[in-house]
Amino acid sequence: MEELSCLYKNPSAPIEARVRDLLSRMTLDQKIGQMTQIERKVVTPEAIRDYAIGSVLNSGGSAPFEKALSSDWADMIDGFQKLALDSELGVPIVYGSDAVHGNNNVYGATVFPHNVGLGATRDAELALKIGTATALEVRASGIHYTFAPCVAVCRDPRWGRCYESYSEDTAIVRKMTSIITGLQGQPPQGHPKGYPFVAGRNNVIACAKHFVGDGGTDKGVNEGNTLLPYDELERIHMEPYLDCISQGVSTVMASYSSWNGRKLHGDRYLLTDILKDKLGFKGFVISDWEGIDRLIQPRDSDYRGCVSLAINAGVDMVE
């Protein structure tokens, strides 16, 4: 009875009402905690219990131990989840992982070709099936969220991450975004445009990345500067995001790169005015790994200022 006295804990109540009730009970510190994603190696009972951390991830190569199986990952994540459920708010964490070509961090998982190989097939149905298979293995590991797909349009093969792009051709990249439906499930008829959608227990949260222009930097420099007028940025690099949004993609990751000298993590025009307002994206924008740290130079000189710039630009969760 005590749980049901908190409207947000009542599963039969309307979602919007539950959200309003939860927000009304949260302190500012708890709201900040919910907007924060921390690496699994620094998780402590105090971090989740006392700081209301909203999300945990494993960075590249970070695992419970060598050759950890799906069951080992699930046991670890269940431990984190118990800490969250025992906290004052009892809000579950969202656990994220780079399952970018299968659940590739887990020993024994099925590994699929990188995006450049999949793009060469031009086979949208294959991409969807890979998304479906990946989602099953991700959920079997206790993971809720994958930082995939990368929908960059690689315009210069000198870019060191070119293999993460399906193609230099925007039309092919758009076609291969069908992997999102595989990961998240098919939105039902009449699902409101722009709103996140995850079908159920066999599906995972997807993330379209890296918004926007990461594959179009000058001379292919990684984390470089995309020098384009807005109409070309929209035509070449932004169009795949329209397909992602139409499939109910839940999250979008900001790019390390800049657009005409403006770092994406601090670009309110692109993250808020365009992505959220013009394109109608209603999910949340997440930073890339330590992406906000790069907003003010020299690095680490004004972290508070970096946070302020990123959040005011439209970043909703800081990784």
GROMACS .gro file of C-alpha atoms in nm:
model
  319
    1MET     CA    1   0.000   0.000   0.000
    2GLU     CA    2   0.286   0.236   0.080
    3GLU     CA    3   0.427   0.194  -0.272
    4LEU     CA    4   0.095   0.269  -0.436
    5SER     CA    5   0.067   0.587  -0.228
    6CYS     CA    6   0.349   0.713  -0.452
    7LEU     CA    7   0.174   0.758  -0.784
    8TYR     CA    8   0.495   0.707  -0.980
    9LYS     CA    9   0.528   0.352  -0.839
   10ASN     CA   10   0.179   0.255  -0.952
   11PRO     CA   11   0.219   0.061  -1.281
   12SER     CA   12  -0.147   0.109  -1.373
   13ALA     CA   13  -0.131   0.491  -1.357
   14PRO     CA   14  -0.079   0.695  -1.677
   15ILE     CA   15   0.290   0.741  -1.760
   16GLU     CA   16   0.275   1.121  -1.779
   17ALA     CA   17   0.110   1.136  -1.436
   18ARG     CA   18   0.374   0.904  -1.292
   19VAL     CA   19   0.653   1.119  -1.436
   20ARG     CA   20   0.504   1.441  -1.296
   21ASP     CA   21   0.464   1.279  -0.954
   22LEU     CA   22   0.823   1.150  -0.952
   23LEU     CA   23   0.967   1.486  -1.059
   24SER     CA   24   0.770   1.663  -0.788
   25ARG     CA   25   0.937   1.444  -0.525
   26MET     CA   26   1.296   1.479  -0.652
   27THR     CA   27   1.559   1.716  -0.521
   28LEU     CA   28   1.782   1.906  -0.764
   29ASP     CA   29   2.072   1.675  -0.673
   30GLN     CA   30   1.861   1.370  -0.756
   31LYS     CA   31   1.762   1.516  -1.092
   32ILE     CA   32   2.128   1.579  -1.170
   33GLY     CA   33   2.209   1.222  -1.067
   34GLN     CA   34   1.943   1.085  -1.300
   35MET     CA   35   2.104   1.279  -1.588
   36THR     CA   36   2.442   1.115  -1.521
   37GLN     CA   37   2.584   0.795  -1.668
   38ILE     CA   38   2.892   0.649  -1.495
   39GLU     CA   39   3.138   0.374  -1.588
   40ARG     CA   40   3.081   0.036  -1.421
   41LYS     CA   41   3.431   0.037  -1.264
   42VAL     CA   42   3.348   0.340  -1.048
   43VAL     CA   43   3.006   0.219  -0.931
   44THR     CA   44   2.978   0.210  -0.553
   45PRO     CA   45   2.673   0.158  -0.333
   46GLU     CA   46   2.702   0.525  -0.234
   47ALA     CA   47   2.705   0.646  -0.598
   48ILE     CA   48   2.375   0.481  -0.681
   49ARG     CA   49   2.209   0.502  -0.340
   50ASP     CA   50   2.312   0.853  -0.235
   51TYR     CA   51   2.357   1.030  -0.569
   52ALA     CA   52   2.060   0.878  -0.757
   53ILE     CA   53   2.278   0.789  -1.058
   54GLY     CA   54   2.048   0.724  -1.352
   55SER     CA   55   2.263   0.512  -1.578
   56VAL     CA   56   2.573   0.291  -1.588
   57LEU     CA   57   2.780   0.183  -1.888
   58ASN     CA   58   3.084  -0.024  -1.970
   59SER     CA   59   3.342   0.156  -2.179
   60GLY     CA   60   3.552  -0.027  -2.439
   61GLY     CA   61   3.722  -0.331  -2.290
   62SER     CA   62   3.560  -0.289  -1.950
   63ALA     CA   63   3.409  -0.616  -1.826
   64PRO     CA   64   3.332  -0.791  -1.497
   65PHE     CA   65   3.633  -1.017  -1.564
   66GLU     CA   66   3.805  -1.186  -1.858
   67LYS     CA   67   3.577  -1.405  -2.069
   68ALA     CA   68   3.267  -1.306  -1.871
   69LEU     CA   69   2.956  -1.480  -2.005
   70SER     CA   70   2.608  -1.331  -2.048
   71SER     CA   71   2.508  -1.472  -1.709
   72ASP     CA   72   2.806  -1.301  -1.543
   73TRP     CA   73   2.708  -0.966  -1.695
   74ALA     CA   74   2.349  -1.016  -1.584
   75ASP     CA   75   2.460  -1.093  -1.227
   76MET     CA   76   2.669  -0.774  -1.217
   77ILE     CA   77   2.388  -0.558  -1.355
   78ASP     CA   78   2.134  -0.716  -1.119
   79GLY     CA   79   2.359  -0.608  -0.833
   80PHE     CA   80   2.359  -0.249  -0.959
   81GLN     CA   81   1.983  -0.265  -1.005
   82LYS     CA   82   1.926  -0.384  -0.648
   83LEU     CA   83   2.118  -0.082  -0.521
   84ALA     CA   84   1.898   0.148  -0.730
   85LEU     CA   85   1.574  -0.016  -0.619
   86ASP     CA   86   1.681   0.007  -0.254
   87SER     CA   87   1.755   0.380  -0.284
   88GLU     CA   88   1.522   0.656  -0.162
   89LEU     CA   89   1.351   0.697  -0.501
   90GLY     CA   90   1.371   0.333  -0.607
   91VAL     CA   91   1.417   0.434  -0.973
   92PRO     CA   92   1.585   0.157  -1.177
   93ILE     CA   93   1.909   0.232  -1.359
   94VAL     CA   94   1.946   0.207  -1.736
   95TYR     CA   95   2.256   0.004  -1.827
   96GLY     CA   96   2.425   0.083  -2.159
   97SER     CA   97   2.687  -0.093  -2.371
   98ASP     CA   98   2.849  -0.058  -2.713
   99ALA     CA   99   2.677  -0.356  -2.875
  100VAL     CA  100   2.765  -0.214  -3.215
  101HIS     CA  101   2.798  -0.534  -3.419
  102GLY     CA  102   2.632  -0.789  -3.200
  103ASN     CA  103   2.674  -0.797  -2.823
  104ASN     CA  104   3.045  -0.774  -2.893
  105ASN     CA  105   3.169  -0.712  -2.537
  106VAL     CA  106   3.038  -1.047  -2.410
  107TYR     CA  107   3.239  -1.367  -2.442
  108GLY     CA  108   3.068  -1.616  -2.670
  109ALA     CA  109   2.824  -1.366  -2.823
  110THR     CA  110   2.742  -1.362  -3.194
  111VAL     CA  111   2.955  -1.102  -3.374
  112PHE     CA  112   2.836  -0.949  -3.702
  113PRO     CA  113   3.029  -0.751  -3.966
  114HIS     CA  114   3.103  -0.384  -3.907
  115ASN     CA  115   2.869  -0.132  -4.067
  116VAL     CA  116   3.086  -0.079  -4.374
  117GLY     CA  117   3.044  -0.449  -4.458
  118LEU     CA  118   2.671  -0.446  -4.392
  119GLY     CA  119   2.626  -0.134  -4.603
  120ALA     CA  120   2.790  -0.314  -4.894
  121THR     CA  121   2.498  -0.560  -4.894
  122ARG     CA  122   2.237  -0.282  -4.941
  123ASP     CA  123   2.010  -0.525  -4.754
  124ALA     CA  124   1.778  -0.345  -4.513
  125GLU     CA  125   1.603  -0.669  -4.414
  126LEU     CA  126   1.939  -0.820  -4.313
  127ALA     CA  127   2.014  -0.515  -4.096
  128LEU     CA  128   1.675  -0.552  -3.927
  129LYS     CA  129   1.739  -0.922  -3.855
  130ILE     CA  130   2.082  -0.841  -3.710
  131GLY     CA  131   1.919  -0.582  -3.485
  132THR     CA  132   1.666  -0.841  -3.365
  133ALA     CA  133   1.937  -1.100  -3.290
  134THR     CA  134   2.157  -0.843  -3.117
  135ALA     CA  135   1.869  -0.725  -2.900
  136LEU     CA  136   1.804  -1.079  -2.774
  137GLU     CA  137   2.168  -1.131  -2.674
  138VAL     CA  138   2.193  -0.786  -2.517
  139ARG     CA  139   1.882  -0.840  -2.303
  140ALA     CA  140   2.006  -1.187  -2.205
  141SER     CA  141   2.304  -1.008  -2.049
  142GLY     CA  142   2.083  -0.780  -1.841
  143ILE     CA  143   2.168  -0.480  -2.060
  144HIS     CA  144   1.891  -0.238  -2.160
  145TYR     CA  145   2.063   0.005  -2.396
  146THR     CA  146   2.304  -0.016  -2.690
  147PHE     CA  147   2.494   0.279  -2.831
  148ALA     CA  148   2.405   0.180  -3.189
  149PRO     CA  149   2.362   0.235  -3.476
  150CYS     CA  150   2.620   0.475  -3.610
  151VAL     CA  151   2.450   0.650  -3.902
  152ALA     CA  152   2.747   0.859  -4.009
  153VAL     CA  153   2.788   0.925  -4.380
  154CYS     CA  154   3.161   0.883  -4.442
  155ARG     CA  155   3.267   1.132  -4.709
  156ASP     CA  156   3.644   1.091  -4.670
  157PRO     CA  157   3.811   0.748  -4.639
  158ARG     CA  158   4.092   0.909  -4.438
  159TRP     CA  159   3.853   0.920  -4.143
  160GLY     CA  160   3.984   0.651  -3.908
  161ARG     CA  161   3.634   0.543  -3.807
  162CYS     CA  162   3.512   0.496  -4.164
  163TYR     CA  163   3.429   0.130  -4.095
  164GLU     CA  164   3.154   0.251  -3.858
  165SER     CA  165   2.968   0.407  -4.151
  166TYR     CA  166   2.734   0.207  -4.374
  167SER     CA  167   2.828   0.413  -4.679
  168GLU     CA  168   2.941   0.739  -4.833
  169ASP     CA  169   2.596   0.743  -4.996
  170THR     CA  170   2.327   0.900  -4.779
  171ALA     CA  171   2.056   0.688  -4.943
  172ILE     CA  172   2.228   0.364  -4.842
  173VAL     CA  173   2.281   0.482  -4.484
  174ARG     CA  174   1.911   0.574  -4.465
  175LYS     CA  175   1.815   0.229  -4.589
  176MET     CA  176   2.027   0.051  -4.326
  177THR     CA  177   1.868   0.239  -4.033
  178SER     CA  178   1.619  -0.050  -4.035
  179ILE     CA  179   1.845  -0.202  -3.769
  180ILE     CA  180   1.666   0.029  -3.522
  181THR     CA  181   1.338  -0.154  -3.575
  182GLY     CA  182   1.524  -0.479  -3.514
  183LEU     CA  183   1.671  -0.348  -3.189
  184GLN     CA  184   1.364  -0.168  -3.052
  185GLY     CA  185   1.075  -0.343  -3.226
  186GLN     CA  186   0.817  -0.216  -3.474
  187PRO     CA  187   0.619   0.087  -3.350
  188PRO     CA  188   0.243   0.024  -3.371
  189GLN     CA  189   0.018   0.208  -3.612
  190GLY     CA  190  -0.049   0.556  -3.481
  191HIS     CA  191   0.256   0.574  -3.254
  192PRO     CA  192   0.321   0.949  -3.212
  193LYS     CA  193   0.602   1.073  -3.435
  194GLY     CA  194   0.931   1.144  -3.265
  195TYR     CA  195   0.850   0.965  -2.940
  196PRO     CA  196   1.073   0.677  -2.820
  197PHE     CA  197   0.952   0.322  -2.865
  198VAL     CA  198   1.074  -0.008  -2.718
  199ALA     CA  199   0.844  -0.303  -2.781
  200GLY     CA  200   0.917  -0.523  -2.482
  201ARG     CA  201   1.146  -0.760  -2.295
  202ASN     CA  202   1.318  -0.888  -2.610
  203ASN     CA  203   1.411  -0.539  -2.730
  204VAL     CA  204   1.661  -0.273  -2.630
  205ILE     CA  205   1.697   0.103  -2.640
  206ALA     CA  206   1.882   0.215  -2.955
  207CYS     CA  207   2.099   0.523  -3.007
  208ALA     CA  208   2.146   0.704  -3.338
  209LYS     CA  209   2.494   0.855  -3.352
  210HIS     CA  210   2.688   1.079  -3.384
  211PHE     CA  211   2.476   1.388  -3.441
  212VAL     CA  212   2.575   1.535  -3.679
  213GLY     CA  213   2.840   1.543  -3.954
  214ASP     CA  214   3.094   1.313  -3.789
  215GLY     CA  215   3.171   1.147  -4.123
  216GLY     CA  216   3.215   1.476  -4.309
  217THR     CA  217   3.501   1.645  -4.128
  218ASP     CA  218   3.763   1.843  -4.318
  219LYS     CA  219   4.032   1.605  -4.452
  220GLY     CA  220   3.866   1.321  -4.257
  221VAL     CA  221   4.016   1.430  -3.927
  222ASN     CA  222   3.864   1.235  -3.637
  223GLU     CA  223   3.663   1.464  -3.406
  224GLY     CA  224   3.736   1.735  -3.659
  225ASN     CA  225   3.544   2.019  -3.820
  226THR     CA  226   3.267   1.970  -4.077
  227LEU     CA  227   3.281   2.270  -4.308
  228LEU     CA  228   2.943   2.285  -4.482
  229PRO     CA  229   2.654   2.526  -4.523
  230TYR     CA  230   2.343   2.413  -4.335
  231ASP     CA  231   2.154   2.292  -4.642
  232GLU     CA  232   2.437   2.050  -4.732
  233LEU     CA  233   2.473   1.932  -4.372
  234GLU     CA  234   2.100   1.860  -4.374
  235ARG     CA  235   2.097   1.689  -4.716
  236ILE     CA  236   2.405   1.469  -4.665
  237HIS     CA  237   2.442   1.404  -4.293
  238MET     CA  238   2.109   1.476  -4.125
  239GLU     CA  239   1.867   1.282  -4.341
  240PRO     CA  240   1.941   0.939  -4.183
  241TYR     CA  241   1.821   1.082  -3.851
  242LEU     CA  242   1.478   1.141  -4.002
  243ASP     CA  243   1.452   0.766  -4.064
  244CYS     CA  244   1.574   0.690  -3.712
  245ILE     CA  245   1.318   0.925  -3.558
  246SER     CA  246   1.038   0.781  -3.772
  247GLN     CA  247   1.121   0.437  -3.625
  248GLY     CA  248   1.094   0.568  -3.269
  249VAL     CA  249   1.465   0.577  -3.188
  250SER     CA  250   1.490   0.643  -2.816
  251THR     CA  251   1.820   0.830  -2.791
  252VAL     CA  252   2.059   1.033  -3.004
  253MET     CA  253   2.428   1.077  -2.924
  254ALA     CA  254   2.602   1.408  -2.988
  255SER     CA  255   2.920   1.405  -3.195
  256TYR     CA  256   3.272   1.491  -3.078
  257SER     CA  257   3.309   1.684  -3.402
  258SER     CA  258   3.234   2.048  -3.478
  259TRP     CA  259   3.023   2.217  -3.743
  260ASN     CA  260   3.188   2.526  -3.892
  261GLY     CA  261   3.395   2.560  -3.574
  262ARG     CA  262   3.113   2.504  -3.324
  263LYS     CA  263   3.146   2.190  -3.112
  264LEU     CA  264   2.832   1.979  -3.138
  265HIS     CA  265   2.813   1.913  -2.764
  266GLY     CA  266   2.758   2.284  -2.709
  267ASP     CA  267   2.557   2.368  -3.021
  268ARG     CA  268   2.206   2.464  -2.909
  269TYR     CA  269   2.099   2.544  -3.264
  270LEU     CA  270   2.161   2.188  -3.388
  271LEU     CA  271   2.072   1.991  -3.072
  272THR     CA  272   1.764   2.185  -2.968
  273ASP     CA  273   1.639   2.410  -3.247
  274ILE     CA  274   1.692   2.150  -3.520
  275LEU     CA  275   1.695   1.800  -3.366
  276LYS     CA  276   1.433   1.853  -3.096
  277ASP     CA  277   1.217   2.132  -3.236
  278LYS     CA  278   1.237   2.104  -3.617
  279LEU     CA  279   1.284   1.726  -3.649
  280GLY     CA  280   1.056   1.658  -3.353
  281PHE     CA  281   1.283   1.420  -3.161
  282LYS     CA  282   1.122   1.353  -2.820
  283GLY     CA  283   1.376   1.107  -2.677
  284PHE     CA  284   1.691   1.212  -2.495
  285VAL     CA  285   2.025   1.335  -2.621
  286ILE     CA  286   2.328   1.173  -2.462
  287SER     CA  287   2.686   1.297  -2.475
  288ASP     CA  288   2.966   1.087  -2.614
  289TRP     CA  289   3.231   0.953  -2.374
  290GLU     CA  290   3.366   1.261  -2.191
  291GLY     CA  291   3.231   1.464  -2.483
  292ILE     CA  292   3.141   1.766  -2.273
  293ASP     CA  293   3.495   1.783  -2.131
  294ARG     CA  294   3.618   1.915  -2.466
  295LEU     CA  295   3.396   2.224  -2.475
  296ILE     CA  296   3.634   2.460  -2.293
  297GLN     CA  297   4.009   2.473  -2.344
  298PRO     CA  298   4.244   2.399  -2.181
  299ARG     CA  299   4.070   2.076  -2.093
  300ASP     CA  300   3.973   2.040  -1.724
  301SER     CA  301   4.005   2.415  -1.669
  302ASP     CA  302   3.631   2.478  -1.622
  303TYR     CA  303   3.427   2.159  -1.592
  304ARG     CA  304   3.133   2.344  -1.437
  305GLY     CA  305   3.127   2.568  -1.745
  306CYS     CA  306   3.137   2.263  -1.975
  307VAL     CA  307   2.836   2.111  -1.797
  308SER     CA  308   2.642   2.436  -1.824
  309LEU     CA  309   2.717   2.474  -2.196
  310ALA     CA  310   2.619   2.117  -2.280
  311ILE     CA  311   2.298   2.100  -2.076
  312ASN     CA  312   2.179   2.438  -2.203
  313ALA     CA  313   2.257   2.327  -2.559
  314GLY     CA  314   2.026   2.026  -2.525
  315VAL     CA  315   2.231   1.736  -2.382
  316ASP     CA  316   2.001   1.539  -2.149
  317MET     CA  317   2.240   1.276  -2.014
  318VAL     CA  318   2.615   1.310  -1.957
  319GLU     CA  319   2.833   1.006  -2.023
   0.00000   0.00000   0.00000
